[in-house]
Amino acid sequence: MIANHEPLVTVIIPAYNAEKYLPECIKSIQSQKYQNLEILVINDGSSDRTKQICDDFSATDSRIIEISQENAGVSAARNRGIQMASGEYIQFVDADDVLKPNAIRLLIHCMDRTSADAVCFQYWEFSDNDGAEPPERQNPEHHEYTVLNRQSTFRWIHQGIINNNVWALFFRRDFLKANQLLFDTTIPFGEDILFIYQAASAMSHLVYLPDRLYGYRNNPQSAVHKRSVEFAESDLHVVSKLDSIQRHGLNLDSNGYPALRKRLLVDAYSMLPNKKTTPIEHDVARRIQTELQHIGIFRGIRGLNTRYAVKFVLIHYNLFDFFYAIHTFFR
């Protein structure tokens, strides 16, 4: 029995040819200790059994609603979910990932005690080999959270404490609607950090919960593992958008932004094919290298961890592709 005073939570699952992992994802949401849920599966033009799986689940669980659309990408699918959501709160979940059983309950707990626009939380990684078992059990009676103002929120984003994936945040639906926050459907990669940055610039404050509530599947077939000039260009477009927000925003932690910007530029170069055979691939590589060389070595490595600092130096001196080829050969 669901208590009348419990607010409805909408869980949005964008799904494209997700038959392999979607059942496990849906089951993890069904098994939430908090049960007043609306589960929207946005079937983004799948050609496999995604729709049939949704129909099978919805036949026994009326909370599960399948919404079909022509293939338009993950951003368009999430936007459709936002537009269709009836819940007071919104949680995004990717179709190959899972939620810890007490996730929604803890997030509601934080929202009940604050007037935050969103709650940010942590995640754990898993693979097909080791299964989606959640991390060590945490004390259910003691979950500390931190309330962040706008400047602190941006400082934690820049430091990487707040994750760049939208599924790591739990939003008030009215906040998203009031600020007309939607995903940019013109970019194929990097849409999460842009959405989070735009959301953070509109927030009065955010709550940070250190609990690992979301299971992220390290799936070698996912977009994050693919290299293409389109993804690299998309990252550059995101950097340009963030530059604009940073220039025109107030209390956005301008001191910490350069480190995030450098990480995104390094990631953009890493998205390019190792062998650059087309004019556009050479052009994008040159644009990124010029940006990094303009920053300079000593300013460039400042604020970066070892992995990013090494990549920055290699790209700066045009050695990244050479060392990547060697690494790939011996792997």
GROMACS .gro file of C-alpha atoms in nm:
model
  331
    1MET     CA    1   0.000   0.000   0.000
    2ILE     CA    2   0.138   0.344  -0.097
    3ALA     CA    3   0.074   0.621   0.153
    4ASN     CA    4  -0.122   0.910   0.005
    5HIS     CA    5   0.132   1.164   0.124
    6GLU     CA    6   0.423   1.001  -0.061
    7PRO     CA    7   0.516   1.212  -0.366
    8LEU     CA    8   0.525   1.046  -0.706
    9VAL     CA    9   0.872   0.994  -0.856
   10THR     CA   10   0.914   0.962  -1.233
   11VAL     CA   11   1.201   0.742  -1.348
   12ILE     CA   12   1.298   0.811  -1.711
   13ILE     CA   13   1.476   0.533  -1.903
   14PRO     CA   14   1.588   0.614  -2.260
   15ALA     CA   15   1.613   0.282  -2.443
   16TYR     CA   16   1.757   0.206  -2.785
   17ASN     CA   17   1.803  -0.161  -2.878
   18ALA     CA   18   1.830  -0.232  -2.506
   19GLU     CA   19   1.696  -0.588  -2.493
   20LYS     CA   20   2.013  -0.730  -2.337
   21TYR     CA   21   2.013  -0.519  -2.020
   22LEU     CA   22   1.670  -0.353  -1.996
   23PRO     CA   23   1.506  -0.631  -1.787
   24GLU     CA   24   1.775  -0.603  -1.518
   25CYS     CA   25   1.741  -0.225  -1.521
   26ILE     CA   26   1.362  -0.232  -1.482
   27LYS     CA   27   1.378  -0.496  -1.207
   28SER     CA   28   1.619  -0.279  -1.007
   29ILE     CA   29   1.361   0.002  -1.018
   30GLN     CA   30   1.069  -0.226  -0.939
   31SER     CA   31   1.256  -0.347  -0.629
   32GLN     CA   32   1.296   0.002  -0.485
   33LYS     CA   33   1.198   0.028  -0.121
   34TYR     CA   34   1.013   0.344  -0.224
   35GLN     CA   35   0.724   0.227  -0.440
   36ASN     CA   36   0.529   0.536  -0.555
   37LEU     CA   37   0.692   0.542  -0.896
   38GLU     CA   38   0.610   0.620  -1.256
   39ILE     CA   39   0.855   0.435  -1.482
   40LEU     CA   40   0.872   0.585  -1.831
   41VAL     CA   41   1.066   0.377  -2.084
   42ILE     CA   42   1.128   0.595  -2.390
   43ASN     CA   43   1.171   0.345  -2.674
   44ASP     CA   44   1.389   0.543  -2.915
   45GLY     CA   45   1.317   0.361  -3.240
   46SER     CA   46   1.450   0.023  -3.127
   47SER     CA   47   1.458  -0.260  -3.381
   48ASP     CA   48   1.509  -0.540  -3.126
   49ARG     CA   49   1.279  -0.674  -2.849
   50THR     CA   50   1.284  -0.355  -2.640
   51LYS     CA   51   0.914  -0.282  -2.694
   52GLN     CA   52   0.809  -0.642  -2.624
   53ILE     CA   53   1.010  -0.641  -2.299
   54CYS     CA   54   0.835  -0.321  -2.191
   55ASP     CA   55   0.495  -0.465  -2.279
   56ASP     CA   56   0.570  -0.781  -2.078
   57PHE     CA   57   0.666  -0.578  -1.771
   58SER     CA   58   0.375  -0.333  -1.799
   59ALA     CA   59   0.128  -0.624  -1.821
   60THR     CA   60   0.201  -0.701  -1.455
   61ASP     CA   61   0.310  -0.357  -1.331
   62SER     CA   62   0.094  -0.058  -1.426
   63ARG     CA   63   0.370   0.183  -1.315
   64ILE     CA   64   0.570   0.093  -1.628
   65ILE     CA   65   0.476   0.297  -1.936
   66GLU     CA   66   0.641   0.243  -2.274
   67ILE     CA   67   0.654   0.549  -2.502
   68SER     CA   68   0.769   0.483  -2.858
   69GLN     CA   69   0.923   0.740  -3.089
   70GLU     CA   70   1.130   0.738  -3.406
   71ASN     CA   71   1.502   0.715  -3.337
   72ALA     CA   72   1.619   1.063  -3.240
   73GLY     CA   73   1.895   1.001  -2.985
   74VAL     CA   74   1.926   0.989  -2.608
   75SER     CA   75   1.875   1.364  -2.560
   76ALA     CA   76   1.545   1.363  -2.748
   77ALA     CA   77   1.436   1.054  -2.551
   78ARG     CA   78   1.512   1.219  -2.219
   79ASN     CA   79   1.335   1.537  -2.329
   80ARG     CA   80   1.027   1.332  -2.416
   81GLY     CA   81   1.043   1.181  -2.069
   82ILE     CA   82   1.061   1.524  -1.903
   83GLN     CA   83   0.762   1.641  -2.106
   84MET     CA   84   0.558   1.331  -2.017
   85ALA     CA   85   0.657   1.310  -1.649
   86SER     CA   86   0.383   1.339  -1.389
   87GLY     CA   87   0.602   1.295  -1.081
   88GLU     CA   88   0.708   1.560  -0.833
   89TYR     CA   89   1.065   1.435  -0.879
   90ILE     CA   90   1.260   1.301  -1.177
   91GLN     CA   91   1.537   1.040  -1.184
   92PHE     CA   92   1.717   0.943  -1.506
   93VAL     CA   93   1.845   0.586  -1.546
   94ASP     CA   94   2.025   0.449  -1.853
   95ALA     CA   95   1.887   0.120  -1.985
   96ASP     CA   96   2.204  -0.080  -1.909
   97ASP     CA   97   2.243   0.046  -1.552
   98VAL     CA   98   2.074  -0.024  -1.216
   99LEU     CA   99   1.959   0.155  -0.901
  100LYS     CA  100   2.043   0.042  -0.550
  101PRO     CA  101   1.725  -0.075  -0.369
  102ASN     CA  102   1.722   0.213  -0.120
  103ALA     CA  103   1.818   0.484  -0.373
  104ILE     CA  104   1.485   0.662  -0.422
  105ARG     CA  105   1.398   0.639  -0.054
  106LEU     CA  106   1.723   0.813   0.045
  107LEU     CA  107   1.683   1.080  -0.222
  108ILE     CA  108   1.330   1.156  -0.102
  109HIS     CA  109   1.470   1.168   0.252
  110CYS     CA  110   1.714   1.443   0.145
  111MET     CA  111   1.447   1.637  -0.043
  112ASP     CA  112   1.213   1.622   0.259
  113ARG     CA  113   1.475   1.788   0.478
  114THR     CA  114   1.588   2.059   0.237
  115SER     CA  115   1.441   2.291  -0.022
  116ALA     CA  116   1.708   2.197  -0.275
  117ASP     CA  117   1.640   2.192  -0.647
  118ALA     CA  118   1.832   1.865  -0.688
  119VAL     CA  119   2.029   1.601  -0.499
  120CYS     CA  120   2.361   1.473  -0.636
  121PHE     CA  121   2.494   1.131  -0.535
  122GLN     CA  122   2.772   0.884  -0.616
  123TYR     CA  123   2.782   0.559  -0.814
  124TRP     CA  124   2.970   0.231  -0.845
  125GLU     CA  125   3.096   0.062  -1.162
  126PHE     CA  126   3.038  -0.298  -1.260
  127SER     CA  127   3.076  -0.518  -1.568
  128ASP     CA  128   2.900  -0.822  -1.709
  129ASN     CA  129   3.169  -1.040  -1.551
  130ASP     CA  130   3.126  -0.926  -1.191
  131GLY     CA  131   2.752  -0.853  -1.188
  132ALA     CA  132   2.553  -0.557  -1.060
  133GLU     CA  133   2.590  -0.623  -0.688
  134PRO     CA  134   2.574  -0.292  -0.496
  135PRO     CA  135   2.867  -0.179  -0.281
  136GLU     CA  136   2.907  -0.247   0.089
  137ARG     CA  137   2.601  -0.190   0.301
  138GLN     CA  138   2.582   0.155   0.456
  139ASN     CA  139   2.422   0.248   0.787
  140PRO     CA  140   2.057   0.317   0.693
  141GLU     CA  141   2.015   0.544   0.995
  142HIS     CA  142   2.306   0.773   0.917
  143HIS     CA  143   2.336   0.940   0.577
  144GLU     CA  144   2.516   1.271   0.592
  145TYR     CA  145   2.457   1.523   0.318
  146THR     CA  146   2.602   1.864   0.235
  147VAL     CA  147   2.400   2.164   0.120
  148LEU     CA  148   2.585   2.365  -0.147
  149ASN     CA  149   2.517   2.715  -0.271
  150ARG     CA  150   2.566   2.798  -0.640
  151GLN     CA  151   2.935   2.884  -0.618
  152SER     CA  152   3.014   2.574  -0.412
  153THR     CA  153   2.814   2.361  -0.656
  154PHE     CA  154   3.026   2.484  -0.946
  155ARG     CA  155   3.347   2.441  -0.748
  156TRP     CA  156   3.256   2.076  -0.683
  157ILE     CA  157   3.164   2.027  -1.050
  158HIS     CA  158   3.501   2.168  -1.154
  159GLN     CA  159   3.682   1.946  -0.905
  160GLY     CA  160   3.499   1.638  -1.032
  161ILE     CA  161   3.325   1.565  -0.699
  162ILE     CA  162   2.987   1.617  -0.864
  163ASN     CA  163   2.960   1.366  -1.145
  164ASN     CA  164   2.918   1.480  -1.506
  165ASN     CA  165   2.643   1.225  -1.574
  166VAL     CA  166   2.282   1.338  -1.543
  167TRP     CA  167   2.179   1.006  -1.387
  168ALA     CA  168   2.377   1.108  -1.078
  169LEU     CA  169   2.124   1.381  -0.995
  170PHE     CA  170   1.769   1.366  -0.861
  171PHE     CA  171   1.565   1.668  -0.975
  172ARG     CA  172   1.249   1.849  -0.875
  173ARG     CA  173   1.031   1.840  -1.184
  174ASP     CA  174   0.899   2.193  -1.120
  175PHE     CA  175   1.258   2.322  -1.122
  176LEU     CA  176   1.326   2.169  -1.463
  177LYS     CA  177   0.997   2.298  -1.600
  178ALA     CA  178   1.028   2.650  -1.456
  179ASN     CA  179   1.372   2.692  -1.608
  180GLN     CA  180   1.278   2.521  -1.937
  181LEU     CA  181   1.570   2.282  -1.896
  182LEU     CA  182   1.601   2.030  -2.178
  183PHE     CA  183   1.888   1.840  -2.338
  184ASP     CA  184   2.055   1.981  -2.648
  185THR     CA  185   1.951   1.744  -2.928
  186THR     CA  186   2.202   1.893  -3.174
  187ILE     CA  187   2.504   1.735  -3.002
  188PRO     CA  188   2.565   1.357  -3.003
  189PHE     CA  189   2.807   1.353  -2.709
  190GLY     CA  190   2.871   1.557  -2.393
  191GLU     CA  191   2.504   1.650  -2.347
  192ASP     CA  192   2.510   1.554  -1.978
  193ILE     CA  193   2.772   1.804  -1.860
  194LEU     CA  194   2.604   2.083  -2.059
  195PHE     CA  195   2.264   2.002  -1.905
  196ILE     CA  196   2.413   1.984  -1.555
  197TYR     CA  197   2.598   2.314  -1.604
  198GLN     CA  198   2.281   2.486  -1.726
  199ALA     CA  199   2.084   2.340  -1.436
  200ALA     CA  200   2.346   2.440  -1.178
  201SER     CA  201   2.350   2.798  -1.306
  202ALA     CA  202   1.976   2.817  -1.232
  203MET     CA  203   1.983   2.648  -0.890
  204SER     CA  204   1.958   2.829  -0.560
  205HIS     CA  205   2.127   2.534  -0.393
  206LEU     CA  206   2.199   2.164  -0.435
  207VAL     CA  207   2.235   1.878  -0.187
  208TYR     CA  208   2.532   1.641  -0.216
  209LEU     CA  209   2.485   1.288  -0.082
  210PRO     CA  210   2.805   1.076  -0.078
  211ASP     CA  211   2.619   0.743  -0.092
  212ARG     CA  212   2.674   0.520  -0.397
  213LEU     CA  213   2.319   0.468  -0.517
  214TYR     CA  214   2.359   0.406  -0.891
  215GLY     CA  215   2.524   0.112  -1.065
  216TYR     CA  216   2.701   0.215  -1.386
  217ARG     CA  217   2.768  -0.072  -1.625
  218ASN     CA  218   3.109  -0.046  -1.789
  219ASN     CA  219   2.976  -0.150  -2.127
  220PRO     CA  220   3.236  -0.158  -2.409
  221GLN     CA  221   2.952  -0.114  -2.662
  222SER     CA  222   2.831   0.216  -2.515
  223ALA     CA  223   2.894   0.551  -2.683
  224VAL     CA  224   3.150   0.659  -2.425
  225HIS     CA  225   3.391   0.392  -2.556
  226LYS     CA  226   3.359   0.489  -2.921
  227ARG     CA  227   3.597   0.721  -3.104
  228SER     CA  228   3.474   0.947  -3.382
  229VAL     CA  229   3.532   1.296  -3.515
  230GLU     CA  230   3.161   1.372  -3.453
  231PHE     CA  231   3.204   1.304  -3.081
  232ALA     CA  232   3.521   1.516  -3.069
  233GLU     CA  233   3.345   1.805  -3.244
  234SER     CA  234   3.054   1.763  -3.003
  235ASP     CA  235   3.289   1.802  -2.706
  236LEU     CA  236   3.431   2.120  -2.861
  237HIS     CA  237   3.079   2.253  -2.905
  238VAL     CA  238   3.007   2.180  -2.539
  239VAL     CA  239   3.323   2.366  -2.434
  240SER     CA  240   3.207   2.667  -2.635
  241LYS     CA  241   2.866   2.656  -2.465
  242LEU     CA  242   3.023   2.627  -2.120
  243ASP     CA  243   3.254   2.919  -2.198
  244SER     CA  244   2.947   3.130  -2.270
  245ILE     CA  245   2.771   3.026  -1.948
  246GLN     CA  246   3.087   3.095  -1.751
  247ARG     CA  247   3.128   3.442  -1.904
  248HIS     CA  248   2.770   3.551  -1.841
  249GLY     CA  249   2.688   3.370  -1.517
  250LEU     CA  250   2.719   3.492  -1.160
  251ASN     CA  251   2.902   3.308  -0.879
  252LEU     CA  252   3.012   3.021  -1.101
  253ASP     CA  253   3.362   2.963  -0.956
  254SER     CA  254   3.574   3.111  -1.233
  255ASN     CA  255   3.894   2.993  -1.063
  256GLY     CA  256   3.806   2.624  -1.097
  257TYR     CA  257   3.661   2.632  -1.448
  258PRO     CA  258   3.995   2.615  -1.640
  259ALA     CA  259   4.066   2.265  -1.502
  260LEU     CA  260   3.730   2.133  -1.621
  261ARG     CA  261   3.779   2.301  -1.958
  262LYS     CA  262   4.121   2.138  -2.003
  263ARG     CA  263   3.981   1.795  -1.915
  264LEU     CA  264   3.706   1.837  -2.174
  265LEU     CA  265   3.957   1.941  -2.442
  266VAL     CA  266   4.175   1.640  -2.362
  267ASP     CA  267   3.867   1.417  -2.377
  268ALA     CA  268   3.774   1.572  -2.713
  269TYR     CA  269   4.113   1.481  -2.860
  270SER     CA  270   4.087   1.132  -2.711
  271MET     CA  271   3.762   1.086  -2.903
  272LEU     CA  272   3.935   1.125  -3.239
  273PRO     CA  273   4.039   0.816  -3.436
  274ASN     CA  274   4.406   0.736  -3.377
  275LYS     CA  275   4.472   0.736  -3.752
  276LYS     CA  276   4.343   1.065  -3.886
  277THR     CA  277   4.276   1.013  -4.256
  278THR     CA  278   4.024   1.285  -4.343
  279PRO     CA  279   4.064   1.665  -4.362
  280ILE     CA  280   3.803   1.717  -4.091
  281GLU     CA  281   3.984   1.481  -3.852
  282HIS     CA  282   4.311   1.670  -3.906
  283ASP     CA  283   4.130   2.004  -3.866
  284VAL     CA  284   3.964   1.911  -3.536
  285ALA     CA  285   4.292   1.768  -3.402
  286ARG     CA  286   4.474   2.088  -3.498
  287ARG     CA  287   4.209   2.307  -3.331
  288ILE     CA  288   4.236   2.115  -3.004
  289GLN     CA  289   4.617   2.115  -3.010
  290THR     CA  290   4.620   2.489  -3.076
  291GLU     CA  291   4.393   2.546  -2.775
  292LEU     CA  292   4.616   2.338  -2.548
  293GLN     CA  293   4.940   2.488  -2.680
  294HIS     CA  294   4.799   2.836  -2.622
  295ILE     CA  295   4.745   2.746  -2.255
  296GLY     CA  296   5.108   2.637  -2.216
  297ILE     CA  297   5.259   2.340  -2.038
  298PHE     CA  298   5.289   2.472  -1.683
  299ARG     CA  299   4.946   2.633  -1.673
  300GLY     CA  300   4.812   2.333  -1.861
  301ILE     CA  301   4.899   2.064  -1.611
  302ARG     CA  302   4.796   2.277  -1.312
  303GLY     CA  303   4.484   2.136  -1.148
  304LEU     CA  304   4.488   1.811  -1.348
  305ASN     CA  305   4.535   1.464  -1.204
  306THR     CA  306   4.824   1.252  -1.333
  307ARG     CA  307   4.625   1.081  -1.608
  308TYR     CA  308   4.498   1.405  -1.758
  309ALA     CA  309   4.831   1.583  -1.709
  310VAL     CA  310   5.013   1.312  -1.906
  311LYS     CA  311   4.754   1.326  -2.185
  312PHE     CA  312   4.776   1.706  -2.192
  313VAL     CA  313   5.154   1.695  -2.238
  314LEU     CA  314   5.135   1.427  -2.509
  315ILE     CA  315   4.874   1.620  -2.707
  316HIS     CA  316   5.062   1.946  -2.658
  317TYR     CA  317   5.377   1.795  -2.815
  318ASN     CA  318   5.184   1.596  -3.081
  319LEU     CA  319   5.285   1.262  -2.928
  320PHE     CA  320   4.945   1.135  -2.813
  321ASP     CA  321   4.869   0.927  -3.125
  322PHE     CA  322   5.214   0.767  -3.121
  323PHE     CA  323   5.194   0.654  -2.760
  324TYR     CA  324   4.829   0.545  -2.800
  325ALA     CA  325   4.931   0.322  -3.094
  326ILE     CA  326   5.207   0.164  -2.886
  327HIS     CA  327   4.971   0.110  -2.594
  328THR     CA  328   4.712  -0.050  -2.823
  329PHE     CA  329   4.973  -0.276  -2.984
  330PHE     CA  330   5.095  -0.421  -2.652
  331ARG     CA  331   4.755  -0.440  -2.485
   0.00000   0.00000   0.00000
